[in-house]
Short mmCIF file of C-alpha atoms in Angstrom, two decimals:
data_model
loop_
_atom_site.label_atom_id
_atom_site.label_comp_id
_atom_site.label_asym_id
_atom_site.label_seq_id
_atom_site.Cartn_x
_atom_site.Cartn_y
_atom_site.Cartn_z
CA UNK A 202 0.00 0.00 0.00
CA UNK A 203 1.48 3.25 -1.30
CA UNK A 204 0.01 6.71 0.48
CA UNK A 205 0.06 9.97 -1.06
CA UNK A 206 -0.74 13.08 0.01
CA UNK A 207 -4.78 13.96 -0.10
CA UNK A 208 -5.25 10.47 -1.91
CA UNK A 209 -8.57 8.46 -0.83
CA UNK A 210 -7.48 4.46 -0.54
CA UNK A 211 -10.29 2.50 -0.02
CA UNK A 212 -10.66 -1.05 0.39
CA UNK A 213 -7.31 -2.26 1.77
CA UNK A 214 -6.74 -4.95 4.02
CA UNK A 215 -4.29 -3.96 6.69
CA UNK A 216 -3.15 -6.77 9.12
CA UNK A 217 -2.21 -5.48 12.74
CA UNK A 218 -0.62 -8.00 14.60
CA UNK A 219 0.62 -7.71 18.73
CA UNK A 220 4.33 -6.22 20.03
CA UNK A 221 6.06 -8.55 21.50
CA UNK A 222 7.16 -7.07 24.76
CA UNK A 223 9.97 -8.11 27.54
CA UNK A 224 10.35 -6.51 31.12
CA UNK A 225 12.82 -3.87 31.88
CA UNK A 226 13.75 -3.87 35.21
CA UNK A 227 16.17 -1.83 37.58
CA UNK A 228 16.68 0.47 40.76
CA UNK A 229 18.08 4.48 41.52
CA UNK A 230 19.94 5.37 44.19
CA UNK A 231 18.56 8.87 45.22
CA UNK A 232 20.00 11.10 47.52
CA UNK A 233 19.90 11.64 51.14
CA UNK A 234 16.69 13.78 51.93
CA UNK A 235 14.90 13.45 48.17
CA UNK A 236 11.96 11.14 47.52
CA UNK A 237 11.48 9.64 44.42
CA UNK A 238 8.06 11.19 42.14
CA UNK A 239 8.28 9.34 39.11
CA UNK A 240 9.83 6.49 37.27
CA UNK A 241 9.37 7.31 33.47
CA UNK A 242 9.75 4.56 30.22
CA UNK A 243 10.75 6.11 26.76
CA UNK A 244 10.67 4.12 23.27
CA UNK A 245 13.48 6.23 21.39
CA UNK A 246 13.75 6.30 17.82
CA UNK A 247 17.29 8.42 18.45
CA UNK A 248 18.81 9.79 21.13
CA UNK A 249 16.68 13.23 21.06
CA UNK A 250 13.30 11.98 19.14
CA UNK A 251 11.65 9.92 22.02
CA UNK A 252 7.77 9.24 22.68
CA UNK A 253 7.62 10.71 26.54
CA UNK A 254 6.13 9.02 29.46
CA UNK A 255 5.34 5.40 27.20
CA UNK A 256 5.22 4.35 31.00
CA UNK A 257 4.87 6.26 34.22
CA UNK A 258 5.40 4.79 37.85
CA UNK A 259 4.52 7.13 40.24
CA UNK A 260 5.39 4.97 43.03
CA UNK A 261 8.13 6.40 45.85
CA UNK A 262 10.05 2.87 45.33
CA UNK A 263 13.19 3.23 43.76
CA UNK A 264 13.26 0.63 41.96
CA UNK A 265 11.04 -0.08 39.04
CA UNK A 266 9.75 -2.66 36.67
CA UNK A 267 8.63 -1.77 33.23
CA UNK A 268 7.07 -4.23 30.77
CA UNK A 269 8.46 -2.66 27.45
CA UNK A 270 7.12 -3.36 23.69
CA UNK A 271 9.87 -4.40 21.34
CA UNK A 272 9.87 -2.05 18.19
CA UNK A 273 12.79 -2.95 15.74
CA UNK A 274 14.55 0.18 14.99
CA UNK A 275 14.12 1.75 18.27
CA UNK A 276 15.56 1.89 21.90
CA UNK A 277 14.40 2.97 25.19
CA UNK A 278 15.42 5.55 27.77
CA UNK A 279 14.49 5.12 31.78
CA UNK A 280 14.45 8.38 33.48
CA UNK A 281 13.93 8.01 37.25
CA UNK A 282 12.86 11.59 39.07
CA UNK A 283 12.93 12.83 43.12
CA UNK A 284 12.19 15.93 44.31
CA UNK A 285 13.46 17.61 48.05
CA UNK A 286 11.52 20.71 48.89
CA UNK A 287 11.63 22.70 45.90
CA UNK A 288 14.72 21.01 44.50
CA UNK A 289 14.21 18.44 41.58
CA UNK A 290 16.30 16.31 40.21
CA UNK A 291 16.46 13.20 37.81
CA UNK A 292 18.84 10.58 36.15
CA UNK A 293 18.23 8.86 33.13
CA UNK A 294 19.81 6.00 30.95
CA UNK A 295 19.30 5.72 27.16
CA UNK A 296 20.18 2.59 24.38
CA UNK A 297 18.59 0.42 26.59
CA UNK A 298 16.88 -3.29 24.58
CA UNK A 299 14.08 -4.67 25.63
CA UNK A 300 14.78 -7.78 28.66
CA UNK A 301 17.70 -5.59 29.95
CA UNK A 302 17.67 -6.50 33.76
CA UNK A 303 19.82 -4.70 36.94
CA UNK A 304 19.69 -1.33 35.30
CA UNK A 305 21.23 1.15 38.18
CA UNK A 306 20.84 4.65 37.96
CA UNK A 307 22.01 6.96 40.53
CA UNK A 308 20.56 10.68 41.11
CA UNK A 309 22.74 13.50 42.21
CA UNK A 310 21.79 16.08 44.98
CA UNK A 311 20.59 19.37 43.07
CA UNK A 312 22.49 22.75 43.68
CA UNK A 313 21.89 24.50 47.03
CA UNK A 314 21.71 28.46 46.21
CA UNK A 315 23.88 30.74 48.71
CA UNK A 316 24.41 34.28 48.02
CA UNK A 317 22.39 36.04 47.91
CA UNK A 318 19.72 34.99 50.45
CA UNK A 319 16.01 34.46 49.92
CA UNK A 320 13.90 37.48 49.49
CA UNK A 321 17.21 39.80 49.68
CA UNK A 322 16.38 43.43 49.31
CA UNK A 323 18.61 46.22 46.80
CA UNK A 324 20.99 43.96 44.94
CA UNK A 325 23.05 45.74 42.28
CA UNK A 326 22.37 43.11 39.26
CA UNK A 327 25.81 44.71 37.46
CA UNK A 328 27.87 43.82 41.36
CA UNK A 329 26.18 41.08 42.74
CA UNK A 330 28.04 37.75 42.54
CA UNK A 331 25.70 35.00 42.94
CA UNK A 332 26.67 31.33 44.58
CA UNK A 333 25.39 27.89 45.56
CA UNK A 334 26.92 24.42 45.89
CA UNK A 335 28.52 22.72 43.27
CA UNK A 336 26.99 20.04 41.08
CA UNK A 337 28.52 16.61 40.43
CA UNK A 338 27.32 16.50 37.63
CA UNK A 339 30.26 19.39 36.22
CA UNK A 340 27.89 21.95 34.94
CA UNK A 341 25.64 24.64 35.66
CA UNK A 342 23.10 27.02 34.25
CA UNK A 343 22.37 30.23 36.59
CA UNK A 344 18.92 31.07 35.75
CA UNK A 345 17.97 35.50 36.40
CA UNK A 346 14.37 37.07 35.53
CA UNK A 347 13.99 40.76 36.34
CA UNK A 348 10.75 42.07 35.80
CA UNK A 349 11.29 45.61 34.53
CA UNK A 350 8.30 47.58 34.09
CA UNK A 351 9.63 50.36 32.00
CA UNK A 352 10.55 47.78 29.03
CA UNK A 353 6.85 46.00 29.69
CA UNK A 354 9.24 42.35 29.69
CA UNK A 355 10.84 39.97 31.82
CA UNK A 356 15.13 40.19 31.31
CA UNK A 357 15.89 36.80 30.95
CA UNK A 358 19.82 35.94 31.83
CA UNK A 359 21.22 32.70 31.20
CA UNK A 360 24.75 32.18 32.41
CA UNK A 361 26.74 28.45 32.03
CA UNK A 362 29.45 28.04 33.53
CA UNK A 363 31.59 24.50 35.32
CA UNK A 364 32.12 27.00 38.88
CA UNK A 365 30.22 27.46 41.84
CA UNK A 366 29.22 31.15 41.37
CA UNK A 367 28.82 34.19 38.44
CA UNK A 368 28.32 37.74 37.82
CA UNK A 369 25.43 38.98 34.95
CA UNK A 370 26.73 41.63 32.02
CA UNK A 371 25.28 44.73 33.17
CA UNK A 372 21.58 45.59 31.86
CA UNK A 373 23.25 48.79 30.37
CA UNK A 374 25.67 46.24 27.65
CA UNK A 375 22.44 44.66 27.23
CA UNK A 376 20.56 48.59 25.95
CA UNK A 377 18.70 48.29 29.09
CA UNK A 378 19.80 51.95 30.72
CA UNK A 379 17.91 51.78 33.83
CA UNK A 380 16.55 48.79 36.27
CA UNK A 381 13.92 50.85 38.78
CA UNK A 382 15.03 50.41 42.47
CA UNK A 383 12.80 47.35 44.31
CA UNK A 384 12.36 45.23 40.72
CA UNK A 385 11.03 41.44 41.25
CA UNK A 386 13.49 39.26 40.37
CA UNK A 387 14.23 35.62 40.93
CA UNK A 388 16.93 33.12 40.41
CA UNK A 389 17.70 29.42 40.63
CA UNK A 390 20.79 27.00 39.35
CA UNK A 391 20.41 24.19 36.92
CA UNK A 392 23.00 21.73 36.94
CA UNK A 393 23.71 18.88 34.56
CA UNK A 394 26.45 16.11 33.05
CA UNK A 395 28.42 17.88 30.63
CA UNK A 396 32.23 17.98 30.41
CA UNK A 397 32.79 21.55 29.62
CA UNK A 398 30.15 24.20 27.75
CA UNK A 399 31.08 23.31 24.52
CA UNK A 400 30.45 19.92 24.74
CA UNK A 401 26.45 21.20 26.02
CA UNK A 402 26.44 24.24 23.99
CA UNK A 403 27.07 24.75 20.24
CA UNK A 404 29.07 27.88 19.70
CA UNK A 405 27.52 28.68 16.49
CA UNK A 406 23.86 28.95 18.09
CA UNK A 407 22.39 32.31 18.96
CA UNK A 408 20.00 31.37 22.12
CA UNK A 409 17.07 34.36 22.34
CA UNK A 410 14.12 34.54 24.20
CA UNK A 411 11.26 36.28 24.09
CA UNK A 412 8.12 37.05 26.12
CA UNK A 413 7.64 36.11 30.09
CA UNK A 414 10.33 32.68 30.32
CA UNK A 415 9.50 31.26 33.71
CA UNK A 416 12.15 32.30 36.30
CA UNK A 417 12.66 28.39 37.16
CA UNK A 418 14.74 26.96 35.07
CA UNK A 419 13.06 23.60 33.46
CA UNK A 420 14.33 20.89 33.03
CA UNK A 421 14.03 18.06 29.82
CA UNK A 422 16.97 20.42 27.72
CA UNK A 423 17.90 20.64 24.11
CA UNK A 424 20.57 18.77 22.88
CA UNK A 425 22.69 18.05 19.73
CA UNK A 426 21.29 15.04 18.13
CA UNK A 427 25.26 13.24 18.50
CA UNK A 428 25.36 14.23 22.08
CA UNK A 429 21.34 12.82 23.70
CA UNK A 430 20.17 13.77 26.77
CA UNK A 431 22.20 14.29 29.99
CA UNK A 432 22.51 11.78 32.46
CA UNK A 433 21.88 13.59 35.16
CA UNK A 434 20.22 16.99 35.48
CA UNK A 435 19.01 18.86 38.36
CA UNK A 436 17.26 22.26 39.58
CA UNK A 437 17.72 24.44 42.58
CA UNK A 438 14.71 26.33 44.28
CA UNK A 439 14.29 29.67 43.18
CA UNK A 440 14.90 32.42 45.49
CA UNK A 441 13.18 35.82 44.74
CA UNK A 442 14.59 39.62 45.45
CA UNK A 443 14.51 42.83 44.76
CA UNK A 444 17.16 44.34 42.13
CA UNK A 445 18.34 47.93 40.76
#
């Protein structure tokens, strides 16, 4: 059977048969303090083009079970999540065949902001130096919004970096000449495996962003096609205060 574009086939026999299936089975080992919230099954046609959430356990048990359809041409992904307060974090293992048995995944605490403290008042965005705990992981993406109601927007900074703390480019580099005294503004850390930025980032893409972004940084990232999905990846809590 041949189909075209806005042709009409009628009358053809199509014979559906079962998937075979096999279990997939395994356990995470999930940091001190974090329960898990979800235990998620992907069928992966490559290592970015995935059908999400095939098969969610949202058991707190560590370890799961999945029973997993076997689709020539394709692999699967198990992504285990856990969540402490209103840090998240997840680890995930891709290539996987159906039948694979003692898969082991182990989650890594997510960064712990510092400096500057929750609901801090008159921070200088150009001075400040912001700070949290490392991730194991090696990398880490300091999420800023500001809220500036002379430009009508949300400022939207973005900063990776493999260290434990970073300074923004002044809003005036960025055209923006003034930031009103008392502006909202929050913050939070991102971390994920990577080895350096380049191997995360491609430096021949331009990253914009437009309209409101949400001042938590999200996590499920874009990634070069050669490269998949991290690991690991984690997010802080955000932390709000007031900037000039």
């Amino acid at each position: 059977m041949t189909a075209q574009g806005g042709g009409l086939l009628t009358g053809q026999n199509i014979v559906m048969s079962r998937l075979a299936a096999a279990p997939l089975t395994g356990t995470a080992t999930v940091p001190s303090g974090y329960a898990v919230t979800a235990k998620v099954l992907h069928l992966a046609a490559n290592l970015t083009t995935f059908v999400p959430d095939l098969q969610i356990d949202t058991t707190a048990n560590p370890s799961f079970n999945f029973l997993a359809p076997v689709v020539p041409g394709t692999s699967l992904t198990v992504e285990v999540r856990a969540s402490s307060g209103g840090r998240i974090t997840l680890a995930r293992q891709q290539g996987l065949a159906p039948g694979t048995t003692g898969v082991s995944l182990a989650l890594l605490p997510a960064p712990t902001l510092s400096v500057p403290a929750g609901n801090a008042m008159d921070i200088a965005v150009a001075t400040q130096t912001f700070q949290w705990s490392l991730f194991a992981g090696g990398m880490h993406i300091l999420s800023v919004a500001l809220r500036v109601p002379a430009l009508s927007a949300q400022v939207q900074y973005q900063v990776f970096t493999a260290g434990s703390s970073a300074t923004l480019v002044a809003p005036t580099d960025l055209g923006i000449a003034f930031v009103p005294p008392r502006t909202s503004a929050t913050w939070s850390v991102a971390g994920l495996t990577a080895t350096s930025v380049d191997a995360f980032v491609d430096p021949g893409d331009v990253m914009r962003y437009g309209g409101t972004p949400e001042p938590a940084f999200t996590l499920g990232l874009p990634h070069l096609v050669s490269v998949g999905l991290s690991p690991a990846e984690a997010v802080s809590e955000s932390r709000f205060f007031q900037a000039h």
